[in-house]
Structures are given as structure tokens and as C-alpha cells.
Amino acid sequence: MRIRVSKKDVSELRAELVVCFAYEGDKQPAGVKHAGLRKALAAEMKAEQFTGQPTDFVFWNTDGKFASSRFAVIGLGPRTETPGEAIRQGAARAARAAARFSSKSFALGLPPRSDGDGGAEVRAAIEGAVLGGYHFERHLTDKTRKIVKPRSLEVSLDDKGRGMSKASRLGQIGSRAVCLARDLVNEAPSRMNPTAFAREAK
């Protein structure tokens, strides 16, 4: 999956599914600058009795009004001093939603950090998105059972801090390493024998 980090507003993101987030008690999605989009999503949140809990989802089809045709708002739970884990879990749910809609591309609009340093959130978002989209399908022969996986991810955060490229790189390295470990565990013992395991380790 191709991954990039940008500072675009959520309304400018071009993807088959764009996901933004809201904390518990929020009446509108966090970090959406475009007033029209923010108002429309807030109206959907109110109509669906969205409270910001981690189980809360709201979907909205734009009918061509914005760069993306479909938006979602995902709850993150209570706001904390270190929101990285909430972002990771939210991004994982976003990846599963993208797969459910057979979206070949999706984007995440992250809430702004009060201290202006969102590197930890960028890393957490990438880790969550990659791991949330993980499926072991190596030996599936029935193509109808295979999930359409997104080919690209854009993570957007309006942040003046440095180190976003490093955060993105670390997020990709860590999540891909976990996916490799999952592949090794999920592989059949007859295939992942000591010789094959040693070859993978090498």
C-alpha cells in the first residue's frame, strides 16, 4: 500500500473513502476546516446520535460536492493527554471500513494536536491502518472470498512540527514487521517448517 502524509484539509482529500474523527462529546468532527463539510458531517452525527464512542460510525455520501464521494466519522472515545492509541484503533476501524466498501484508496484526516507536534499520531495512524487491513489470504483459491484491499493511504494533519517523514517511515516499518510476524504465525506448519523459518529469518 502506498502511503503519504500531507497537510491538506479533509475537504481536499481525494480518495474513495475519507475518514475523520471525533472525541467523546464532540458535536462535529475534529480538524475539518471547511465550514460546509463540517456542518454537513455534524448534521449526520446529530441525526445518527453519534456520541464519540469508539463504536460510533457515521457515513455520508457527498453526491459530488467534494473531492471524495464518501466520508466517514469515527469515534475515538474520551480525549486523553496521549491519544496515540485511540488514533491507532480508529485508523484500524477506518481500514476495515475501506475494505468493506471495496475502496481502493482511503484517507485519514487526523485531529490537530494542541502542542503542535503530531508525529506520534501520524505513526499511530499508519500502524493502525496497515494492521487493521491485514488479512492472511495466501492460500485462498476462491477469488470471491478475497477482500479488496486499499492500494493507497493519505494521512492528513495540519501540523507545523517536524519529523513527519520519520514518523511515517517508522509507522510503515513497524506495521509491516508485525504483518510479517502474523504471516509466519498463520502459515501452515507443513509449510513453515524449521528450514523455511530459517530462510525467512535470514
mmCIF file of C-alpha atoms in Angstrom:
data_model
loop_
_atom_site.group_PDB
_atom_site.id
_atom_site.type_symbol
_atom_site.label_atom_id
_atom_site.label_comp_id
_atom_site.label_asym_id
_atom_site.label_seq_id
_atom_site.Cartn_x
_atom_site.Cartn_y
_atom_site.Cartn_z
ATOM 1 C CA MET A 1 0.000 0.000 0.000
ATOM 2 C CA ARG A 2 1.346 3.418 -0.980
ATOM 3 C CA ILE A 3 1.366 5.806 1.966
ATOM 4 C CA ARG A 4 1.885 9.542 2.037
ATOM 5 C CA VAL A 5 1.492 12.314 4.596
ATOM 6 C CA SER A 6 0.068 15.741 3.755
ATOM 7 C CA LYS A 7 -1.295 18.905 5.360
ATOM 8 C CA LYS A 8 -4.444 19.091 3.237
ATOM 9 C CA ASP A 9 -7.807 19.898 4.734
ATOM 10 C CA VAL A 10 -10.178 16.942 4.883
ATOM 11 C CA SER A 11 -12.357 18.553 2.197
ATOM 12 C CA GLU A 12 -9.417 18.464 -0.267
ATOM 13 C CA LEU A 13 -8.537 14.793 0.155
ATOM 14 C CA ARG A 14 -9.112 12.668 -2.941
ATOM 15 C CA ALA A 15 -9.915 9.080 -2.037
ATOM 16 C CA GLU A 16 -12.795 6.658 -2.363
ATOM 17 C CA LEU A 17 -13.290 6.958 1.402
ATOM 18 C CA VAL A 18 -12.161 9.837 3.621
ATOM 19 C CA VAL A 19 -12.302 9.302 7.378
ATOM 20 C CA CYS A 20 -12.185 11.952 10.079
ATOM 21 C CA PHE A 21 -12.567 11.552 13.817
ATOM 22 C CA ALA A 22 -14.421 12.924 16.822
ATOM 23 C CA TYR A 23 -13.817 12.515 20.530
ATOM 24 C CA GLU A 24 -16.444 11.756 23.113
ATOM 25 C CA GLY A 25 -18.792 14.716 23.461
ATOM 26 C CA ASP A 26 -17.744 16.402 20.194
ATOM 27 C CA LYS A 27 -20.624 17.789 18.165
ATOM 28 C CA GLN A 28 -18.588 17.954 14.979
ATOM 29 C CA PRO A 29 -15.542 16.158 13.537
ATOM 30 C CA ALA A 30 -12.164 17.395 14.725
ATOM 31 C CA GLY A 31 -9.791 19.167 12.366
ATOM 32 C CA VAL A 32 -12.213 19.828 9.465
ATOM 33 C CA LYS A 33 -11.652 23.434 8.328
ATOM 34 C CA HIS A 34 -14.194 23.593 5.504
ATOM 35 C CA ALA A 35 -17.316 25.043 7.127
ATOM 36 C CA GLY A 36 -19.769 23.405 4.715
ATOM 37 C CA LEU A 37 -18.300 19.939 5.131
ATOM 38 C CA ARG A 38 -18.014 20.350 8.894
ATOM 39 C CA LYS A 39 -21.680 21.423 9.105
ATOM 40 C CA ALA A 40 -22.866 18.531 6.921
ATOM 41 C CA LEU A 41 -20.958 15.939 8.938
ATOM 42 C CA ALA A 42 -22.144 17.486 12.201
ATOM 43 C CA ALA A 43 -25.741 17.170 10.969
ATOM 44 C CA GLU A 44 -25.186 13.486 10.179
ATOM 45 C CA MET A 45 -23.623 12.953 13.599
ATOM 46 C CA LYS A 46 -26.654 14.519 15.278
ATOM 47 C CA ALA A 47 -29.113 12.520 13.178
ATOM 48 C CA GLU A 48 -27.327 9.247 13.996
ATOM 49 C CA GLN A 49 -26.983 10.122 17.717
ATOM 50 C CA PHE A 50 -23.197 10.000 17.410
ATOM 51 C CA THR A 51 -21.602 10.408 20.858
ATOM 52 C CA GLY A 52 -17.915 9.846 20.020
ATOM 53 C CA GLN A 53 -17.670 6.367 21.484
ATOM 54 C CA PRO A 54 -15.160 4.000 19.813
ATOM 55 C CA THR A 55 -18.080 2.005 18.374
ATOM 56 C CA ASP A 56 -19.668 5.046 16.689
ATOM 57 C CA PHE A 57 -19.606 5.314 12.889
ATOM 58 C CA VAL A 58 -21.294 7.822 10.602
ATOM 59 C CA PHE A 59 -21.151 7.596 6.793
ATOM 60 C CA TRP A 60 -22.110 10.329 4.358
ATOM 61 C CA ASN A 61 -22.230 10.317 0.547
ATOM 62 C CA THR A 62 -21.340 13.726 -0.851
ATOM 63 C CA ASP A 63 -23.049 13.456 -4.272
ATOM 64 C CA GLY A 64 -20.024 15.069 -5.889
ATOM 65 C CA LYS A 65 -19.884 18.126 -3.650
ATOM 66 C CA PHE A 66 -16.310 17.428 -2.533
ATOM 67 C CA ALA A 67 -13.154 15.779 -3.825
ATOM 68 C CA SER A 68 -14.204 12.492 -2.215
ATOM 69 C CA SER A 69 -17.602 10.904 -2.796
ATOM 70 C CA ARG A 70 -17.842 9.261 0.636
ATOM 71 C CA PHE A 71 -16.920 10.468 4.128
ATOM 72 C CA ALA A 72 -16.994 8.761 7.490
ATOM 73 C CA VAL A 73 -16.668 9.979 11.058
ATOM 74 C CA ILE A 74 -15.312 7.513 13.611
ATOM 75 C CA GLY A 75 -15.458 7.921 17.376
ATOM 76 C CA LEU A 76 -12.253 7.902 19.416
ATOM 77 C CA GLY A 77 -13.663 7.807 22.944
ATOM 78 C CA PRO A 78 -12.548 10.265 25.657
ATOM 79 C CA ARG A 79 -9.863 12.813 24.871
ATOM 80 C CA THR A 80 -6.565 11.993 26.617
ATOM 81 C CA GLU A 81 -3.100 13.507 27.015
ATOM 82 C CA THR A 82 -1.595 10.730 24.866
ATOM 83 C CA PRO A 83 -4.205 9.977 22.183
ATOM 84 C CA GLY A 84 -1.936 7.764 20.047
ATOM 85 C CA GLU A 85 -3.670 4.502 20.930
ATOM 86 C CA ALA A 86 -7.120 5.952 20.224
ATOM 87 C CA ILE A 87 -5.882 7.112 16.803
ATOM 88 C CA ARG A 88 -4.345 3.671 16.144
ATOM 89 C CA GLN A 89 -7.607 1.909 16.939
ATOM 90 C CA GLY A 90 -9.635 4.445 14.955
ATOM 91 C CA ALA A 91 -7.380 4.056 11.914
ATOM 92 C CA ALA A 92 -7.738 0.274 12.124
ATOM 93 C CA ARG A 93 -11.525 0.640 12.039
ATOM 94 C CA ALA A 94 -11.157 3.013 9.092
ATOM 95 C CA ALA A 95 -9.111 0.416 7.183
ATOM 96 C CA ARG A 96 -11.762 -2.233 7.802
ATOM 97 C CA ALA A 97 -14.468 0.192 6.629
ATOM 98 C CA ALA A 98 -12.475 0.893 3.459
ATOM 99 C CA ALA A 99 -12.267 -2.848 2.789
ATOM 100 C CA ARG A 100 -15.992 -3.241 3.435
ATOM 101 C CA PHE A 101 -16.724 -0.617 0.758
ATOM 102 C CA SER A 102 -14.106 -2.162 -1.573
ATOM 103 C CA SER A 103 -12.310 1.201 -1.594
ATOM 104 C CA LYS A 104 -9.018 1.104 -3.463
ATOM 105 C CA SER A 105 -7.914 4.312 -1.750
ATOM 106 C CA PHE A 106 -8.708 5.920 1.563
ATOM 107 C CA ALA A 107 -7.545 8.883 3.580
ATOM 108 C CA LEU A 108 -7.431 9.871 7.223
ATOM 109 C CA GLY A 109 -7.893 13.419 8.471
ATOM 110 C CA LEU A 110 -6.305 13.481 11.923
ATOM 111 C CA PRO A 111 -7.368 15.794 14.772
ATOM 112 C CA PRO A 112 -4.850 18.600 15.413
ATOM 113 C CA ARG A 113 -2.574 18.345 18.410
ATOM 114 C CA SER A 114 -2.745 21.166 20.962
ATOM 115 C CA ASP A 115 1.060 21.149 21.290
ATOM 116 C CA GLY A 116 1.567 21.294 17.517
ATOM 117 C CA ASP A 117 3.534 18.033 17.322
ATOM 118 C CA GLY A 118 1.548 15.270 15.662
ATOM 119 C CA GLY A 119 4.348 12.882 14.732
ATOM 120 C CA ALA A 120 3.131 10.289 17.232
ATOM 121 C CA GLU A 121 -0.391 10.450 15.788
ATOM 122 C CA VAL A 122 0.876 10.058 12.220
ATOM 123 C CA ARG A 123 2.852 6.991 13.202
ATOM 124 C CA ALA A 124 -0.096 5.556 15.147
ATOM 125 C CA ALA A 125 -2.489 6.212 12.254
ATOM 126 C CA ILE A 126 -0.264 4.408 9.762
ATOM 127 C CA GLU A 127 0.257 1.471 12.107
ATOM 128 C CA GLY A 128 -3.469 1.192 12.748
ATOM 129 C CA ALA A 129 -4.400 1.455 9.074
ATOM 130 C CA VAL A 130 -1.908 -1.182 7.920
ATOM 131 C CA LEU A 131 -2.618 -3.619 10.749
ATOM 132 C CA GLY A 132 -6.374 -3.054 10.581
ATOM 133 C CA GLY A 133 -6.322 -4.010 6.901
ATOM 134 C CA TYR A 134 -4.320 -7.190 7.441
ATOM 135 C CA HIS A 135 -5.753 -10.421 6.044
ATOM 136 C CA PHE A 136 -3.956 -13.722 5.505
ATOM 137 C CA GLU A 137 -5.119 -14.828 2.083
ATOM 138 C CA ARG A 138 -2.025 -16.512 0.695
ATOM 139 C CA HIS A 139 -3.714 -19.849 0.013
ATOM 140 C CA LEU A 140 -7.238 -18.711 -0.884
ATOM 141 C CA THR A 141 -8.242 -20.070 -4.276
ATOM 142 C CA ASP A 142 -11.807 -18.747 -4.254
ATOM 143 C CA LYS A 143 -11.450 -15.174 -5.501
ATOM 144 C CA THR A 144 -14.912 -14.260 -4.199
ATOM 145 C CA ARG A 145 -13.631 -14.692 -0.644
ATOM 146 C CA LYS A 146 -10.759 -12.286 -1.113
ATOM 147 C CA ILE A 147 -11.145 -8.767 0.246
ATOM 148 C CA VAL A 148 -10.419 -5.751 -1.938
ATOM 149 C CA LYS A 149 -7.545 -4.091 -0.114
ATOM 150 C CA PRO A 150 -6.823 -0.376 -0.429
ATOM 151 C CA ARG A 151 -3.790 0.370 -2.566
ATOM 152 C CA SER A 152 -3.127 3.843 -1.204
ATOM 153 C CA LEU A 153 -3.472 5.776 2.031
ATOM 154 C CA GLU A 154 -3.097 9.504 2.638
ATOM 155 C CA VAL A 155 -2.729 10.717 6.209
ATOM 156 C CA SER A 156 -3.508 14.406 6.615
ATOM 157 C CA LEU A 157 -2.621 16.526 9.626
ATOM 158 C CA ASP A 158 -2.346 20.311 9.790
ATOM 159 C CA ASP A 159 0.781 20.390 11.895
ATOM 160 C CA LYS A 160 3.779 22.712 11.948
ATOM 161 C CA GLY A 161 6.012 20.227 13.725
ATOM 162 C CA ARG A 162 8.953 18.474 12.149
ATOM 163 C CA GLY A 163 9.642 14.794 11.813
ATOM 164 C CA MET A 164 6.556 13.760 9.853
ATOM 165 C CA SER A 165 8.630 11.848 7.297
ATOM 166 C CA LYS A 166 10.397 9.980 10.069
ATOM 167 C CA ALA A 167 7.101 9.231 11.816
ATOM 168 C CA SER A 168 5.670 7.894 8.561
ATOM 169 C CA ARG A 169 8.731 5.742 7.938
ATOM 170 C CA LEU A 170 8.675 4.286 11.456
ATOM 171 C CA GLY A 171 4.951 3.587 11.204
ATOM 172 C CA GLN A 172 5.411 1.715 7.950
ATOM 173 C CA ILE A 173 8.403 -0.270 9.154
ATOM 174 C CA GLY A 174 6.750 -1.281 12.421
ATOM 175 C CA SER A 175 3.409 -2.256 10.900
ATOM 176 C CA ARG A 176 4.967 -4.252 8.074
ATOM 177 C CA ALA A 177 7.135 -6.099 10.561
ATOM 178 C CA VAL A 178 4.020 -7.048 12.543
ATOM 179 C CA CYS A 179 2.317 -8.208 9.330
ATOM 180 C CA LEU A 180 5.325 -10.403 8.561
ATOM 181 C CA ALA A 181 5.140 -11.911 12.049
ATOM 182 C CA ARG A 182 1.426 -12.577 11.537
ATOM 183 C CA ASP A 183 2.142 -14.258 8.210
ATOM 184 C CA LEU A 184 4.672 -16.563 9.875
ATOM 185 C CA VAL A 185 2.216 -17.480 12.632
ATOM 186 C CA ASN A 186 -0.705 -18.021 10.237
ATOM 187 C CA GLU A 187 1.253 -20.169 7.797
ATOM 188 C CA ALA A 188 0.649 -23.921 7.956
ATOM 189 C CA PRO A 189 3.305 -25.840 9.976
ATOM 190 C CA SER A 190 3.874 -28.105 6.987
ATOM 191 C CA ARG A 191 4.994 -25.076 5.002
ATOM 192 C CA MET A 192 6.612 -23.034 7.771
ATOM 193 C CA ASN A 193 8.975 -25.797 8.858
ATOM 194 C CA PRO A 194 12.341 -25.082 10.528
ATOM 195 C CA THR A 195 14.111 -24.767 7.175
ATOM 196 C CA ALA A 196 11.535 -22.307 5.815
ATOM 197 C CA PHE A 197 11.536 -20.339 9.060
ATOM 198 C CA ALA A 198 15.342 -20.064 8.992
ATOM 199 C CA ARG A 199 15.147 -18.853 5.407
ATOM 200 C CA GLU A 200 12.640 -16.156 6.403
ATOM 201 C CA ALA A 201 14.832 -15.113 9.340
ATOM 202 C CA LYS A 202 17.869 -14.837 7.103
#
